[in-house]
Amino acid sequence: MDLAAMLRSRWAIFTVLLVTGVLSVASQNFALKPFWDYQIYDAAMSCFHDGCNPYTANLGRYRFVYPPVFLRVFAPFNFTVAYSLLILSMLVIGLWRLSDVAGRADVAIAGFLTSATGVLSLLTGNLTLFAHLLVIGLSLHAFQRAERWGPALGLAAAVFVISVIKPYFLAYALILLVLRPRRIALFAAVIAGVALATAAQAFADPELWRSFKASLIAQTFSRGDLGFTLFSPVYEKTGALIVGVGAHLAVIGALALATVALLLRGERRPWRAMNASELFYCLALAIVLNPRLKEYDLSALMACVYLSVYLAPKRDVLTDLALLVGLPLLTVATTLDVLLARHLGIDTPLSLAVSYFLAIYGGFAVASWNLWRSHRSSGTEPATV
């Protein structure tokens, strides 16, 4: 097998991603007990059942920051059983739909777990990684069955339900606008539905809602839980929320707009996802729009970046090198830093923040570059996987 053939092998890519993941995990020092986020949820539900306010109670290292609807929905059930069934359902449905990627689900799964963030996401017991997996899988299904209302309706329903708990998931509604045909009515229904559900919570549980907002603000700003994008250092430097958010969105927006402009150059058509590579690019964009992007979001982002590059209609040696070398290096910058310092005594200028910046902005830039190169060299492709 020559070098070009080896680079094009999905097993070579899978092996590189797997080794990257093992190295990442080996370099970590997980100081907290597993499932610490789940433990907060469980303590909050116990507190709620006992008649106290889980937003003001001392539940441990972190605060409870899910809205009152989370408490209301799970209150009638055994929380451990109900939560486990929810996670299992999202996992099964997400993997089932991703299995449609022409046998390439192994690359998707490896992409989710490539850096330590993927494993760390599982160890937290947080539902976010599984929610990402569900929406990504349903998005692929809706794209493949774009002529039918059912798959698009299922995607819209999932985005609506999750966004009521985690509002930044509302960015996934953008996928409804890049399907063929566009699902503008469903997009509008999701936006309106989330707005109404939010208002209903504030009206039905005013005291809990006020406590929820106070807890969220305290966790985010007082405890410095600002995520891993430019928003965090810019906000800490300026103290201006809009400046921090704007700095992050300016970089991502510039990359996305430049990519779309290059894709549409010379074409008179409103842009839609024409193939699976473009779909996963749009999914990556929906994820990275979140200025407070956390580890469980980063693992989903990198999975979409890997799939966007891997499923490009026309791949060449540069594309394959990006998959086998560039993207893994971006996601293991922290690992390299730890290994060099711990075993060789070499101090590097890397830090956790710089490493995350490399993965977030570097990964999205690679996906943008690849999409443009692939489109330029192959022309418009049919809407296939």
Coordinates of C-alpha atoms in Angstrom, one line a residue, residues 44-45 47-57 59 63-73 75 198-217:
A44 CA -30.8 18.9 43.3
M45 CA -33.7 16.5 42.8
C47 CA -33.4 18.8 47.6
F48 CA -36.4 19.6 45.5
H49 CA -38.3 16.5 46.8
D50 CA -37.5 17.7 50.3
G51 CA -39.1 21.0 49.6
C52 CA -36.0 23.2 49.6
N53 CA -34.7 25.4 46.8
P54 CA -31.9 23.5 44.8
Y55 CA -30.6 26.8 43.3
T56 CA -29.7 28.2 46.7
A57 CA -28.7 25.0 48.5
L59 CA -25.0 20.9 46.6
R63 CA -24.2 25.0 41.5
F64 CA -27.4 23.6 39.9
V65 CA -28.0 25.6 36.7
Y66 CA -30.7 23.8 34.8
P67 CA -34.1 25.6 34.6
P68 CA -37.2 24.7 36.7
V69 CA -38.7 22.6 33.9
F70 CA -35.9 20.0 34.5
L71 CA -37.0 19.6 38.1
R72 CA -40.7 19.4 37.2
V73 CA -40.2 16.8 34.4
A75 CA -39.9 15.0 39.9
T198 CA -39.1 30.1 28.6
A199 CA -41.8 32.7 29.3
A200 CA -44.1 29.9 30.6
Q201 CA -41.4 28.8 33.1
A202 CA -40.9 32.4 34.3
F203 CA -44.7 32.8 34.8
A204 CA -45.5 29.4 36.3
D205 CA -42.5 29.2 38.7
P206 CA -41.5 32.8 39.3
E207 CA -39.5 32.2 42.5
L208 CA -37.6 29.2 41.1
W209 CA -37.0 31.0 37.9
R210 CA -35.4 34.0 39.7
S211 CA -33.3 31.6 41.7
F212 CA -32.3 29.8 38.6
K213 CA -31.1 33.0 36.9
A214 CA -29.2 34.0 40.0
S215 CA -27.6 30.6 40.2
L216 CA -26.6 30.6 36.5
I217 CA -25.1 34.1 36.8

